[in-house]
Short mmCIF file of C-alpha atoms in Angstrom, two decimals:
data_model
loop_
_atom_site.label_atom_id
_atom_site.label_comp_id
_atom_site.label_asym_id
_atom_site.label_seq_id
_atom_site.Cartn_x
_atom_site.Cartn_y
_atom_site.Cartn_z
CA MET Y 1 54.77 59.49 -39.12
CA LYS Y 2 52.84 57.52 -36.53
CA ILE Y 3 51.25 54.26 -37.72
CA GLY Y 4 48.58 52.68 -35.49
CA ALA Y 5 46.88 49.27 -35.71
CA LEU Y 6 43.38 49.00 -34.26
CA LYS Y 7 41.98 45.93 -32.55
CA GLU Y 8 39.41 44.36 -34.87
CA SER Y 9 35.87 44.98 -33.63
CA PHE Y 10 34.24 42.35 -35.87
CA GLU Y 11 33.02 39.41 -33.80
CA GLY Y 12 35.45 36.50 -33.96
CA GLU Y 13 38.07 38.24 -36.10
CA ALA Y 14 41.51 37.04 -34.97
CA ARG Y 15 43.74 38.89 -37.43
CA VAL Y 16 45.70 42.07 -36.75
CA ALA Y 17 47.12 44.52 -39.30
CA VAL Y 18 50.58 44.91 -37.74
CA THR Y 19 52.68 42.14 -36.22
CA PRO Y 20 55.89 42.53 -34.21
CA SER Y 21 57.95 41.44 -37.22
CA SER Y 22 56.21 43.81 -39.67
CA ALA Y 23 56.52 46.65 -37.13
CA ALA Y 24 60.30 46.34 -37.35
CA HIS Y 25 60.11 46.99 -41.10
CA LEU Y 26 57.83 49.99 -40.59
CA ARG Y 27 60.30 51.48 -38.13
CA LYS Y 28 63.05 51.13 -40.75
CA LEU Y 29 60.91 53.34 -43.01
CA GLY Y 30 61.13 56.06 -40.38
CA HIS Y 31 57.67 55.55 -38.85
CA GLU Y 32 56.66 55.20 -35.21
CA VAL Y 33 54.39 52.21 -34.65
CA TYR Y 34 51.44 52.03 -32.24
CA VAL Y 35 48.95 49.26 -31.52
CA GLU Y 36 45.77 49.09 -29.48
CA ALA Y 37 46.05 46.97 -26.35
CA GLY Y 38 45.03 43.36 -27.01
CA ALA Y 39 44.92 43.81 -30.79
CA GLY Y 40 47.15 40.81 -31.48
CA VAL Y 41 46.17 38.49 -28.64
CA ARG Y 42 43.81 36.34 -30.73
CA ALA Y 43 46.55 35.95 -33.36
CA GLY Y 44 49.08 34.94 -30.73
CA PHE Y 45 50.92 38.27 -30.37
CA SER Y 46 50.95 39.63 -26.84
CA ASP Y 47 51.32 43.29 -25.90
CA THR Y 48 54.67 42.37 -24.39
CA ALA Y 49 55.86 41.05 -27.76
CA TYR Y 50 54.88 44.36 -29.39
CA GLU Y 51 56.69 46.36 -26.72
CA ALA Y 52 59.80 44.23 -27.21
CA ALA Y 53 59.66 45.14 -30.92
CA GLY Y 54 59.58 48.86 -30.09
CA VAL Y 55 55.84 49.32 -30.56
CA THR Y 56 53.86 51.68 -28.31
CA VAL Y 57 50.72 50.04 -26.86
CA GLU Y 58 47.71 52.37 -26.54
CA PRO Y 59 44.96 51.54 -24.00
CA ASN Y 60 41.98 51.89 -26.35
CA ALA Y 61 40.86 52.75 -29.88
CA ALA Y 62 40.06 56.40 -29.12
CA ALA Y 63 43.55 57.03 -27.71
CA LEU Y 64 45.21 55.35 -30.66
CA ILE Y 65 43.16 57.17 -33.32
CA GLY Y 66 43.82 60.47 -31.59
CA ASP Y 67 47.60 59.95 -31.56
CA VAL Y 68 48.45 58.48 -34.97
CA ASP Y 69 48.57 59.80 -38.53
CA VAL Y 70 47.82 56.48 -40.27
CA VAL Y 71 45.27 53.92 -39.00
CA VAL Y 72 45.61 50.37 -40.29
CA LYS Y 73 43.00 47.61 -39.98
CA VAL Y 74 42.05 44.28 -41.51
CA ARG Y 75 38.27 44.55 -41.88
CA PRO Y 76 36.45 47.73 -43.00
CA PRO Y 77 36.05 50.28 -40.21
CA ASN Y 78 32.69 50.64 -38.52
CA GLU Y 79 30.91 53.98 -38.44
CA GLY Y 80 32.06 54.77 -34.92
CA GLU Y 81 35.74 54.23 -35.76
CA LEU Y 82 35.50 56.33 -38.89
CA ARG Y 83 33.76 59.21 -37.13
CA GLN Y 84 36.63 59.42 -34.63
CA MET Y 85 39.11 60.06 -37.43
CA ARG Y 86 40.07 63.61 -38.39
CA ARG Y 87 40.64 65.34 -41.69
CA GLY Y 88 43.95 64.40 -43.30
CA GLN Y 89 44.32 61.09 -41.49
CA VAL Y 90 45.01 58.02 -43.62
CA LEU Y 91 43.06 54.79 -43.24
CA ILE Y 92 44.45 51.57 -44.76
CA SER Y 93 42.19 48.51 -44.57
CA HIS Y 94 39.82 46.39 -46.58
CA PHE Y 95 36.97 48.73 -47.56
CA TRP Y 96 34.81 47.09 -50.27
CA PRO Y 97 33.62 50.44 -51.66
CA ALA Y 98 31.04 48.87 -53.98
CA GLN Y 99 29.33 47.19 -51.03
CA ASN Y 100 29.79 50.08 -48.56
CA PRO Y 101 28.68 53.31 -50.30
CA ASP Y 102 27.55 54.89 -46.99
CA LEU Y 103 30.93 54.21 -45.40
CA LEU Y 104 32.64 55.68 -48.46
CA GLU Y 105 30.53 58.83 -48.24
CA LEU Y 106 31.34 59.14 -44.51
CA ALA Y 107 35.05 58.91 -45.29
CA ARG Y 108 34.63 61.77 -47.78
CA GLU Y 109 32.75 63.87 -45.22
CA GLN Y 110 35.44 63.26 -42.60
CA GLY Y 111 38.17 64.22 -45.06
CA VAL Y 112 39.89 60.89 -44.50
CA THR Y 113 42.22 59.42 -47.11
CA ALA Y 114 40.95 55.85 -47.43
CA ILE Y 115 43.19 53.24 -49.07
CA ALA Y 116 41.39 49.96 -49.75
CA MET Y 117 43.57 46.85 -49.68
CA ASP Y 118 40.88 45.04 -51.63
CA MET Y 119 41.30 47.52 -54.50
CA VAL Y 120 45.03 46.97 -55.10
CA PRO Y 121 45.32 46.59 -58.90
CA ARG Y 122 46.41 43.17 -60.05
CA ILE Y 123 49.60 44.12 -61.84
CA SER Y 124 53.02 42.56 -61.38
CA ARG Y 125 54.46 45.41 -59.32
CA ALA Y 126 51.56 45.27 -56.85
CA GLN Y 127 51.67 41.53 -56.10
CA LYS Y 128 53.48 42.14 -52.80
CA MET Y 129 50.51 44.27 -51.64
CA ASP Y 130 47.76 42.00 -52.97
CA ALA Y 131 45.94 41.20 -49.74
CA LEU Y 132 43.11 39.42 -51.57
CA SER Y 133 45.57 36.88 -52.96
CA SER Y 134 47.40 36.36 -49.69
CA MET Y 135 44.13 35.79 -47.82
CA ALA Y 136 42.72 33.59 -50.60
CA ASN Y 137 45.85 31.45 -50.40
CA ILE Y 138 45.18 30.82 -46.71
CA ALA Y 139 41.47 30.22 -47.32
CA GLY Y 140 42.19 27.56 -49.95
CA TYR Y 141 44.59 25.72 -47.68
CA ARG Y 142 42.27 25.98 -44.67
CA ALA Y 143 39.34 24.69 -46.74
CA VAL Y 144 41.18 21.41 -47.26
CA ILE Y 145 41.98 21.18 -43.55
CA GLU Y 146 38.31 21.75 -42.66
CA ALA Y 147 37.25 19.17 -45.22
CA ALA Y 148 39.70 16.62 -43.81
CA ASN Y 149 38.43 17.32 -40.30
CA ASN Y 150 34.86 16.55 -41.37
CA PHE Y 151 35.66 13.63 -43.70
CA GLY Y 152 35.49 10.15 -42.25
CA ARG Y 153 38.40 8.60 -44.16
CA PHE Y 154 42.02 9.17 -45.07
CA PHE Y 155 42.78 11.44 -47.99
CA THR Y 156 45.52 9.12 -49.25
CA GLY Y 157 44.89 5.56 -50.35
CA GLN Y 158 46.36 2.82 -48.19
CA VAL Y 159 46.76 -0.94 -48.33
CA THR Y 160 47.13 -2.38 -44.84
CA ALA Y 161 46.73 -5.73 -43.12
CA ALA Y 162 43.39 -4.46 -41.84
CA GLY Y 163 42.08 -3.66 -45.30
CA LYS Y 164 42.35 -1.39 -48.32
CA VAL Y 165 41.46 2.31 -48.17
CA PRO Y 166 40.79 4.06 -51.50
CA PRO Y 167 42.06 7.63 -51.94
CA ALA Y 168 39.55 10.43 -51.44
CA LYS Y 169 38.30 12.10 -54.61
CA VAL Y 170 38.40 15.88 -54.34
CA LEU Y 171 36.87 18.32 -56.84
CA VAL Y 172 38.01 21.94 -56.70
CA VAL Y 173 35.75 24.33 -58.61
CA GLY Y 174 37.69 27.44 -59.60
CA ALA Y 175 41.46 27.56 -60.04
CA GLY Y 176 42.26 31.04 -58.82
CA VAL Y 177 44.60 31.65 -55.89
CA ALA Y 178 42.32 29.88 -53.40
CA GLY Y 179 41.65 27.00 -55.77
CA LEU Y 180 45.33 26.40 -56.53
CA ALA Y 181 46.13 26.49 -52.80
CA ALA Y 182 43.39 23.91 -52.18
CA ILE Y 183 44.69 21.73 -55.02
CA GLY Y 184 48.22 21.83 -53.60
CA ALA Y 185 47.07 20.95 -50.09
CA ALA Y 186 44.79 18.12 -51.23
CA VAL Y 187 47.43 16.61 -53.54
CA SER Y 188 50.02 16.75 -50.74
CA LEU Y 189 47.62 14.79 -48.51
CA GLY Y 190 47.42 12.06 -51.15
CA ALA Y 191 43.93 12.70 -52.51
CA GLN Y 192 42.92 12.11 -56.12
CA VAL Y 193 42.22 15.70 -57.14
CA TYR Y 194 40.12 17.03 -60.00
CA ALA Y 195 39.75 20.72 -60.79
CA PHE Y 196 37.60 22.86 -63.06
CA ASP Y 197 37.86 26.45 -64.23
CA VAL Y 198 36.16 28.42 -66.97
CA ARG Y 199 39.62 29.52 -68.17
CA PRO Y 200 41.10 26.61 -70.15
CA GLU Y 201 44.56 28.20 -70.00
CA VAL Y 202 44.90 27.22 -66.33
CA ALA Y 203 44.76 23.52 -67.25
CA GLU Y 204 48.56 23.35 -67.42
CA GLN Y 205 48.89 24.89 -63.94
CA ILE Y 206 46.41 22.38 -62.53
CA GLU Y 207 48.05 19.37 -64.16
CA SER Y 208 51.54 20.53 -63.13
CA MET Y 209 50.37 20.35 -59.50
CA GLY Y 210 49.31 16.73 -59.85
CA ALA Y 211 45.56 17.26 -60.35
CA GLU Y 212 43.38 16.38 -63.32
CA PHE Y 213 41.69 19.18 -65.24
CA VAL Y 214 37.99 18.62 -65.96
CA TYR Y 215 37.29 19.43 -69.61
CA LEU Y 216 33.88 20.18 -71.07
CA ASP Y 217 32.61 18.94 -74.40
CA PHE Y 218 31.72 22.46 -75.50
CA GLN Y 219 32.91 23.76 -78.86
CA ASP Y 220 30.53 26.66 -79.56
CA GLN Y 221 32.25 29.12 -77.24
CA VAL Y 222 35.90 29.85 -76.59
CA GLN Y 223 36.34 31.28 -73.13
CA ASP Y 224 38.24 34.57 -73.21
CA GLY Y 225 40.42 33.87 -70.17
CA ALA Y 226 40.63 36.37 -67.37
CA ALA Y 227 38.36 39.35 -67.14
CA THR Y 228 39.52 42.77 -66.02
CA GLY Y 229 41.44 42.57 -62.75
CA GLY Y 230 42.62 39.00 -63.20
CA TYR Y 231 39.34 37.28 -62.31
CA ALA Y 232 37.45 34.75 -64.39
CA ALA Y 233 34.94 36.23 -66.83
CA PRO Y 234 31.23 35.39 -66.43
CA SER Y 235 30.17 32.48 -68.63
CA SER Y 236 27.41 32.34 -71.21
CA PRO Y 237 24.14 30.53 -70.35
CA GLU Y 238 25.01 27.75 -72.81
CA PHE Y 239 28.41 27.23 -71.22
CA ARG Y 240 26.85 27.26 -67.76
CA GLU Y 241 24.42 24.49 -68.74
CA LYS Y 242 27.27 22.32 -70.00
CA GLN Y 243 29.14 23.08 -66.80
CA LEU Y 244 26.24 22.01 -64.57
CA GLU Y 245 25.74 18.90 -66.68
CA LYS Y 246 29.36 17.92 -66.09
CA PHE Y 247 29.07 18.58 -62.34
CA ARG Y 248 25.95 16.39 -62.14
CA GLU Y 249 27.99 13.63 -63.77
CA LEU Y 250 30.82 14.03 -61.25
CA ALA Y 251 28.70 14.52 -58.11
CA PRO Y 252 28.12 10.82 -57.26
CA GLU Y 253 31.86 10.09 -57.56
CA MET Y 254 33.27 12.95 -55.48
CA ASP Y 255 33.98 12.66 -51.75
CA ILE Y 256 34.90 16.31 -51.23
CA VAL Y 257 33.91 19.40 -53.22
CA ILE Y 258 35.60 22.76 -52.63
CA THR Y 259 34.01 25.69 -54.45
CA THR Y 260 35.92 28.97 -54.85
CA ALA Y 261 34.11 30.74 -57.70
CA LEU Y 262 33.66 34.37 -56.73
CA ILE Y 263 34.17 37.77 -58.37
CA PRO Y 264 34.43 40.70 -55.90
CA GLY Y 265 31.38 42.93 -55.97
CA ARG Y 266 29.06 40.24 -57.36
CA ASP Y 267 26.91 37.54 -55.86
CA ALA Y 268 28.46 34.08 -55.98
CA PRO Y 269 27.31 32.00 -59.00
CA LYS Y 270 25.31 28.89 -58.13
CA LEU Y 271 27.41 26.01 -59.39
CA TRP Y 272 26.53 23.15 -57.03
CA THR Y 273 22.77 22.70 -57.04
CA ALA Y 274 20.53 20.87 -54.56
CA ASP Y 275 20.14 17.86 -56.85
CA MET Y 276 23.94 17.50 -57.02
CA VAL Y 277 24.08 17.46 -53.23
CA GLU Y 278 21.39 14.75 -53.18
CA ALA Y 279 23.45 12.68 -55.62
CA MET Y 280 26.54 12.73 -53.39
CA LYS Y 281 27.46 9.85 -51.09
CA THR Y 282 26.75 9.91 -47.38
CA GLY Y 283 29.72 11.37 -45.53
CA SER Y 284 30.79 13.58 -48.42
CA VAL Y 285 31.88 17.14 -47.64
CA ILE Y 286 31.28 20.45 -49.42
CA VAL Y 287 33.37 23.48 -48.45
CA ASP Y 288 31.94 26.69 -49.92
CA LEU Y 289 34.52 29.48 -49.96
CA ALA Y 290 31.99 31.84 -51.55
CA ALA Y 291 29.56 31.61 -48.62
CA GLU Y 292 29.98 35.29 -47.70
CA ARG Y 293 28.42 36.29 -51.05
CA GLY Y 294 25.60 33.75 -51.00
CA GLY Y 295 27.63 30.62 -51.74
CA ASN Y 296 28.26 28.50 -54.83
CA CYS Y 297 26.09 25.74 -53.36
CA ASP Y 298 22.32 26.08 -53.18
CA LEU Y 299 22.20 24.73 -49.63
CA THR Y 300 25.06 26.71 -48.09
CA VAL Y 301 24.24 28.61 -44.88
CA PRO Y 302 26.79 31.40 -44.25
CA ASP Y 303 28.87 30.95 -41.08
CA GLU Y 304 27.35 27.54 -40.36
CA ARG Y 305 28.12 23.85 -40.77
CA ILE Y 306 25.06 21.85 -41.74
CA VAL Y 307 24.38 18.20 -42.51
CA THR Y 308 21.81 17.38 -45.20
CA GLU Y 309 19.24 14.60 -44.99
CA ASN Y 310 21.45 12.30 -47.06
CA GLY Y 311 24.43 12.90 -44.75
CA VAL Y 312 26.43 15.44 -46.77
CA VAL Y 313 28.32 18.00 -44.66
CA ILE Y 314 28.20 21.56 -46.05
CA ILE Y 315 30.63 24.07 -44.52
CA GLY Y 316 29.81 27.74 -45.09
CA TYR Y 317 32.32 29.47 -42.84
CA THR Y 318 33.25 32.99 -43.90
CA ASP Y 319 36.33 33.40 -41.72
CA PHE Y 320 38.82 30.88 -43.10
CA PRO Y 321 41.82 33.27 -42.98
CA SER Y 322 40.88 34.28 -39.42
CA ARG Y 323 40.95 30.61 -38.40
CA MET Y 324 44.69 30.77 -39.09
CA GLY Y 325 45.11 34.12 -37.35
CA ALA Y 326 48.88 34.03 -36.79
CA GLN Y 327 49.77 33.15 -40.39
CA ALA Y 328 47.12 35.43 -41.88
CA SER Y 329 48.30 38.35 -39.75
CA GLU Y 330 51.90 37.87 -40.82
CA LEU Y 331 50.97 37.84 -44.51
CA TYR Y 332 48.56 40.76 -44.21
CA GLY Y 333 51.10 42.67 -42.12
CA ASN Y 334 53.58 42.22 -44.97
CA ASN Y 335 50.98 43.52 -47.46
CA ILE Y 336 50.49 46.60 -45.26
CA ARG Y 337 54.17 47.33 -44.83
CA HIS Y 338 54.78 47.01 -48.60
CA MET Y 339 51.95 49.49 -49.19
CA LEU Y 340 53.47 51.87 -46.65
CA SER Y 341 56.86 51.38 -48.29
CA ASP Y 342 55.42 52.69 -51.57
CA LEU Y 343 53.75 55.53 -49.67
CA THR Y 344 57.11 56.42 -48.08
CA PRO Y 345 59.42 56.78 -51.11
CA GLY Y 346 62.08 58.67 -49.16
CA LYS Y 347 62.20 56.07 -46.34
CA ASP Y 348 62.10 59.12 -44.05
CA GLY Y 349 58.77 58.55 -42.29
CA VAL Y 350 56.91 60.99 -44.56
CA ILE Y 351 53.76 59.74 -46.35
CA VAL Y 352 53.50 60.90 -49.97
CA GLN Y 353 50.10 60.30 -51.57
CA ASN Y 354 51.27 60.12 -55.20
CA MET Y 355 48.06 59.92 -57.22
CA GLU Y 356 50.09 59.46 -60.41
CA ASP Y 357 51.21 56.05 -59.18
CA ASP Y 358 49.00 53.26 -60.59
CA VAL Y 359 49.00 51.22 -57.38
CA ILE Y 360 48.36 54.10 -54.99
CA ARG Y 361 45.74 55.69 -57.26
CA GLY Y 362 43.95 52.38 -57.83
CA SER Y 363 43.83 51.61 -54.10
CA THR Y 364 42.70 55.06 -52.94
CA VAL Y 365 38.91 55.30 -52.67
CA ALA Y 366 38.65 58.67 -50.87
CA PHE Y 367 41.16 61.53 -50.92
CA ASP Y 368 41.17 65.21 -49.95
CA GLY Y 369 37.41 65.37 -49.39
CA ASP Y 370 36.51 63.58 -52.63
CA VAL Y 371 35.43 60.06 -53.52
CA THR Y 372 38.05 58.70 -55.92
CA TRP Y 373 36.39 55.35 -56.53
CA PRO Y 374 36.13 53.78 -59.05
CA PRO Y 375 39.68 54.41 -60.24
CA PRO Y 376 40.74 54.75 -63.87
CA PRO Y 377 42.19 51.58 -65.41
CA PRO Y 378 45.91 51.20 -64.65
CA ARG Y 379 48.25 52.31 -67.39
CA ILE Y 380 50.02 48.97 -66.99
CA ALA Y 381 47.19 46.53 -67.54
CA ALA Y 382 47.17 43.17 -65.83
CA ILE Y 383 48.79 40.59 -68.05
CA ALA Y 384 46.14 38.04 -68.92
CA ALA Y 385 47.17 34.47 -69.39
CA ALA Y 386 47.97 33.51 -72.95
CA LYS Y 387 45.15 31.91 -74.86
CA PRO Y 388 45.60 28.19 -75.37
CA LYS Y 389 47.11 27.18 -78.67
CA GLU Y 390 44.72 25.62 -81.09
CA LYS Y 391 45.21 21.89 -81.43
CA PRO Y 392 46.40 20.89 -84.92
CA ARG Y 393 43.84 19.24 -87.15
CA GLU Y 394 44.03 15.47 -87.05
CA LEU Y 395 45.32 14.09 -90.36
CA THR Y 396 43.41 11.56 -92.41
CA PRO Y 397 45.11 8.19 -93.09
CA GLU Y 398 45.93 9.31 -96.66
CA GLU Y 399 47.42 12.60 -95.47
CA ARG Y 400 49.43 10.82 -92.79
CA ARG Y 401 50.80 8.33 -95.36
CA ASP Y 402 51.78 11.14 -97.76
CA LYS Y 403 53.50 13.01 -94.93
CA GLU Y 404 55.48 9.92 -93.89
CA ILE Y 405 56.55 9.30 -97.51
CA ALA Y 406 57.69 12.93 -97.87
CA GLU Y 407 59.66 12.75 -94.61
CA PHE Y 408 61.27 9.45 -95.68
CA ARG Y 409 62.33 10.89 -99.05
CA ALA Y 410 63.77 14.01 -97.40
CA GLN Y 411 65.68 11.86 -94.90
CA THR Y 412 66.98 9.59 -97.69
CA ARG Y 413 68.18 12.58 -99.74
CA SER Y 414 70.08 13.98 -96.77
CA GLN Y 415 71.70 10.61 -96.05
CA VAL Y 416 72.73 10.12 -99.68
CA THR Y 417 74.19 13.64 -99.71
CA LEU Y 418 76.21 12.94 -96.57
CA LEU Y 419 77.46 9.63 -97.98
CA GLY Y 420 78.53 11.34 -101.17
CA VAL Y 421 80.39 14.07 -99.31
CA GLY Y 422 82.02 11.45 -97.08
CA ALA Y 423 83.12 9.37 -100.08
CA VAL Y 424 84.71 12.41 -101.73
CA LEU Y 425 86.55 13.30 -98.51
CA MET Y 426 87.80 9.70 -98.12
CA LEU Y 427 89.02 9.75 -101.72
CA LEU Y 428 90.94 12.97 -101.17
CA VAL Y 429 92.47 11.63 -97.95
CA GLY Y 430 93.49 8.39 -99.72
CA LEU Y 431 95.19 10.29 -102.54
CA PHE Y 432 97.36 12.53 -100.39
CA ALA Y 433 97.65 10.98 -96.87
CA PRO Y 434 100.07 8.17 -95.92
CA ALA Y 435 98.71 4.65 -95.47
CA SER Y 436 99.24 4.64 -91.66
CA PHE Y 437 97.18 7.80 -91.26
CA LEU Y 438 94.42 6.41 -93.45
CA SER Y 439 93.98 3.33 -91.20
CA HIS Y 440 93.73 5.53 -88.10
CA PHE Y 441 91.32 7.85 -89.88
CA ILE Y 442 89.03 4.93 -90.77
CA VAL Y 443 89.03 3.86 -87.10
CA PHE Y 444 88.11 7.42 -86.09
CA VAL Y 445 85.25 7.59 -88.59
CA LEU Y 446 83.88 4.24 -87.42
CA ALA Y 447 84.10 5.38 -83.80
CA VAL Y 448 82.22 8.55 -84.63
CA PHE Y 449 79.51 6.63 -86.47
CA VAL Y 450 79.08 3.98 -83.76
CA GLY Y 451 79.12 6.58 -80.96
CA PHE Y 452 76.54 8.70 -82.75
CA GLN Y 453 74.19 5.78 -83.39
CA VAL Y 454 74.47 4.33 -79.89
CA ILE Y 455 74.23 7.52 -77.82
CA TRP Y 456 72.59 10.26 -79.84
CA ASN Y 457 69.39 8.30 -80.40
CA VAL Y 458 68.85 7.60 -76.69
CA SER Y 459 65.69 9.35 -75.45
CA HIS Y 460 66.33 12.55 -73.51
CA SER Y 461 63.93 11.33 -70.87
CA LEU Y 462 66.84 9.13 -69.75
CA HIS Y 463 69.44 11.89 -69.79
CA THR Y 464 69.74 15.58 -70.65
CA PRO Y 465 70.67 16.80 -74.18
CA LEU Y 466 74.00 18.11 -72.85
CA MET Y 467 74.70 14.72 -71.30
CA ALA Y 468 73.86 13.06 -74.63
CA ILE Y 469 76.55 15.08 -76.40
CA THR Y 470 79.21 14.47 -73.75
CA ASN Y 471 78.37 10.76 -73.73
CA ALA Y 472 78.65 10.63 -77.51
CA ILE Y 473 82.11 12.19 -77.37
CA SER Y 474 83.16 9.84 -74.58
CA SER Y 475 81.88 6.85 -76.57
CA ILE Y 476 83.96 7.91 -79.56
CA ILE Y 477 87.00 8.02 -77.31
CA ILE Y 478 86.24 4.59 -75.81
CA VAL Y 479 85.68 2.88 -79.18
CA GLY Y 480 88.88 4.36 -80.58
CA ALA Y 481 90.85 3.48 -77.45
CA LEU Y 482 89.61 -0.13 -77.44
CA LEU Y 483 90.76 -0.57 -81.02
CA GLN Y 484 94.19 0.74 -80.08
CA ILE Y 485 94.72 -1.35 -76.93
CA GLY Y 486 95.81 -4.38 -78.97
CA SER Y 487 98.32 -2.46 -81.11
CA GLY Y 488 101.37 -3.84 -79.22
CA GLY Y 489 103.17 -0.65 -78.29
CA TRP Y 490 103.27 -0.20 -74.50
CA LEU Y 491 102.86 3.59 -74.68
CA VAL Y 492 99.84 3.31 -77.00
CA VAL Y 493 98.28 0.64 -74.75
CA LEU Y 494 98.82 2.83 -71.66
CA LEU Y 495 97.31 5.92 -73.26
CA ALA Y 496 94.37 3.90 -74.62
CA ALA Y 497 93.69 2.39 -71.17
CA LEU Y 498 93.77 5.84 -69.56
CA SER Y 499 91.36 7.09 -72.25
CA VAL Y 500 88.92 4.27 -71.50
CA LEU Y 501 89.15 4.97 -67.77
CA MET Y 502 88.54 8.72 -68.02
CA ALA Y 503 85.80 8.43 -70.62
CA GLY Y 504 84.09 5.74 -68.53
CA VAL Y 505 84.19 7.97 -65.46
CA ASN Y 506 82.64 10.76 -67.52
CA ILE Y 507 79.82 8.57 -68.83
CA PHE Y 508 78.89 6.85 -65.55
CA GLY Y 509 79.36 10.05 -63.56
CA GLY Y 510 77.09 11.86 -66.02
CA PHE Y 511 74.36 9.29 -65.58
CA LEU Y 512 74.63 9.54 -61.78
CA VAL Y 513 74.29 13.34 -61.95
CA THR Y 514 71.31 13.03 -64.29
CA ARG Y 515 69.70 10.49 -61.95
CA ARG Y 516 70.01 12.94 -59.05
CA MET Y 517 68.55 15.74 -61.18
CA LEU Y 518 65.54 13.62 -62.13
CA ALA Y 519 65.05 12.57 -58.50
CA MET Y 520 64.49 16.23 -57.59
CA PHE Y 521 61.27 16.20 -59.64
CA GLN Y 522 59.92 12.91 -58.36
CA LYS Y 523 57.35 12.69 -55.59
CA SER Y 524 58.74 11.29 -52.38
#
């Protein structure tokens, strides 16, 4: 079939739904690819680049819509574009059906099959088509870049001959895709990063990235993790009050605040109030990624950068992905081509609208003259993050003492048992084995004991468990060999020396390998 990418009509939009590289993949599926003239210019893709990739360039939107079977876009279509489409054509773009009921009804009237990229169900199989996540990833990264551009200091701390520069303190509110991307970018720039989310199970993700999770002293409510669709669930009023109280405490300390709290289809919750902005230092920066839905900050003005009376910069841009048009287009183009790959199961250029498929059914908002939104819940539900394990109850001093006594007695019993078994074995060996063997056996037992005590009890933070075992064996060999070196026989001395050499190489080589392994996880 013929796939055509329209030039975005939204003012300032730089993204395009098909790039030269994604067009090559679409052609491998058996499709012919078209693009409107100038569609990729703002993203850095010239018409010549498309033609070199085998894409046909159409002069205008009307010509493209009239020629193709599938129209792909980034933003929702406007009324004029939708009215030009004919019955049976497929439209793939963001659609936001909850916010655009009139547009949805027009798609039904036109008989257009509308597939909304913003409605891709959040299940494992659909991650490659999840345009919301790919765009949120870019938005989170770009938010940090915008903050750095408006912040008057370094992100990283420095000590120079000219003076000391403290690291910037960054607070990221919301640890979804955008929040985690912002955390990663800010940490990589050397900032001291704090992050908050209503889902306590994301604390490990935050801390693994080098940020500090902001905990609340709130025991009356256990947050239930992710709501349907993988987004954070709305919080109770009591939890919200504790949350705002914590933010008021942090506001005077933070240099940069990046807010990402947003659930599609709902107004953005107000998390950073006017009094918090007043408490911030002059020169501080707030980047509100929820500005398009009203903003998480009371003072955010959508699509504008403002400076408050106390010198706080508030950035309310709504086009963060578009500000990185080339990268955003590549990622979105990959989302589109993966969607078309599922729609073309035979890889023969034939679109199959399989409404039994969870991903296709969940994404389709209009089909065959009917509105199919909202979709039924997917049969394979999104896997919510595991609830955090309850912390064990702290023991009283008496309980701790009793536990230590019980552990000591158990350890003593096991040691006495081992000694008894060892004594019986030594007795049996002494009764039946020759005297020369018994002396060597005693040396072997001592080597085992010394090697075990010296190596086995070394903390695994210094070497891996496997390395501990190999080092213990090597130590047994070395101790035994050292005892044999002075025996007098030249063959025994030679073999003992070779044993020491090889076991030493094994031990020191093992530590060198372990050192290199640990260095892989250290920050440069």
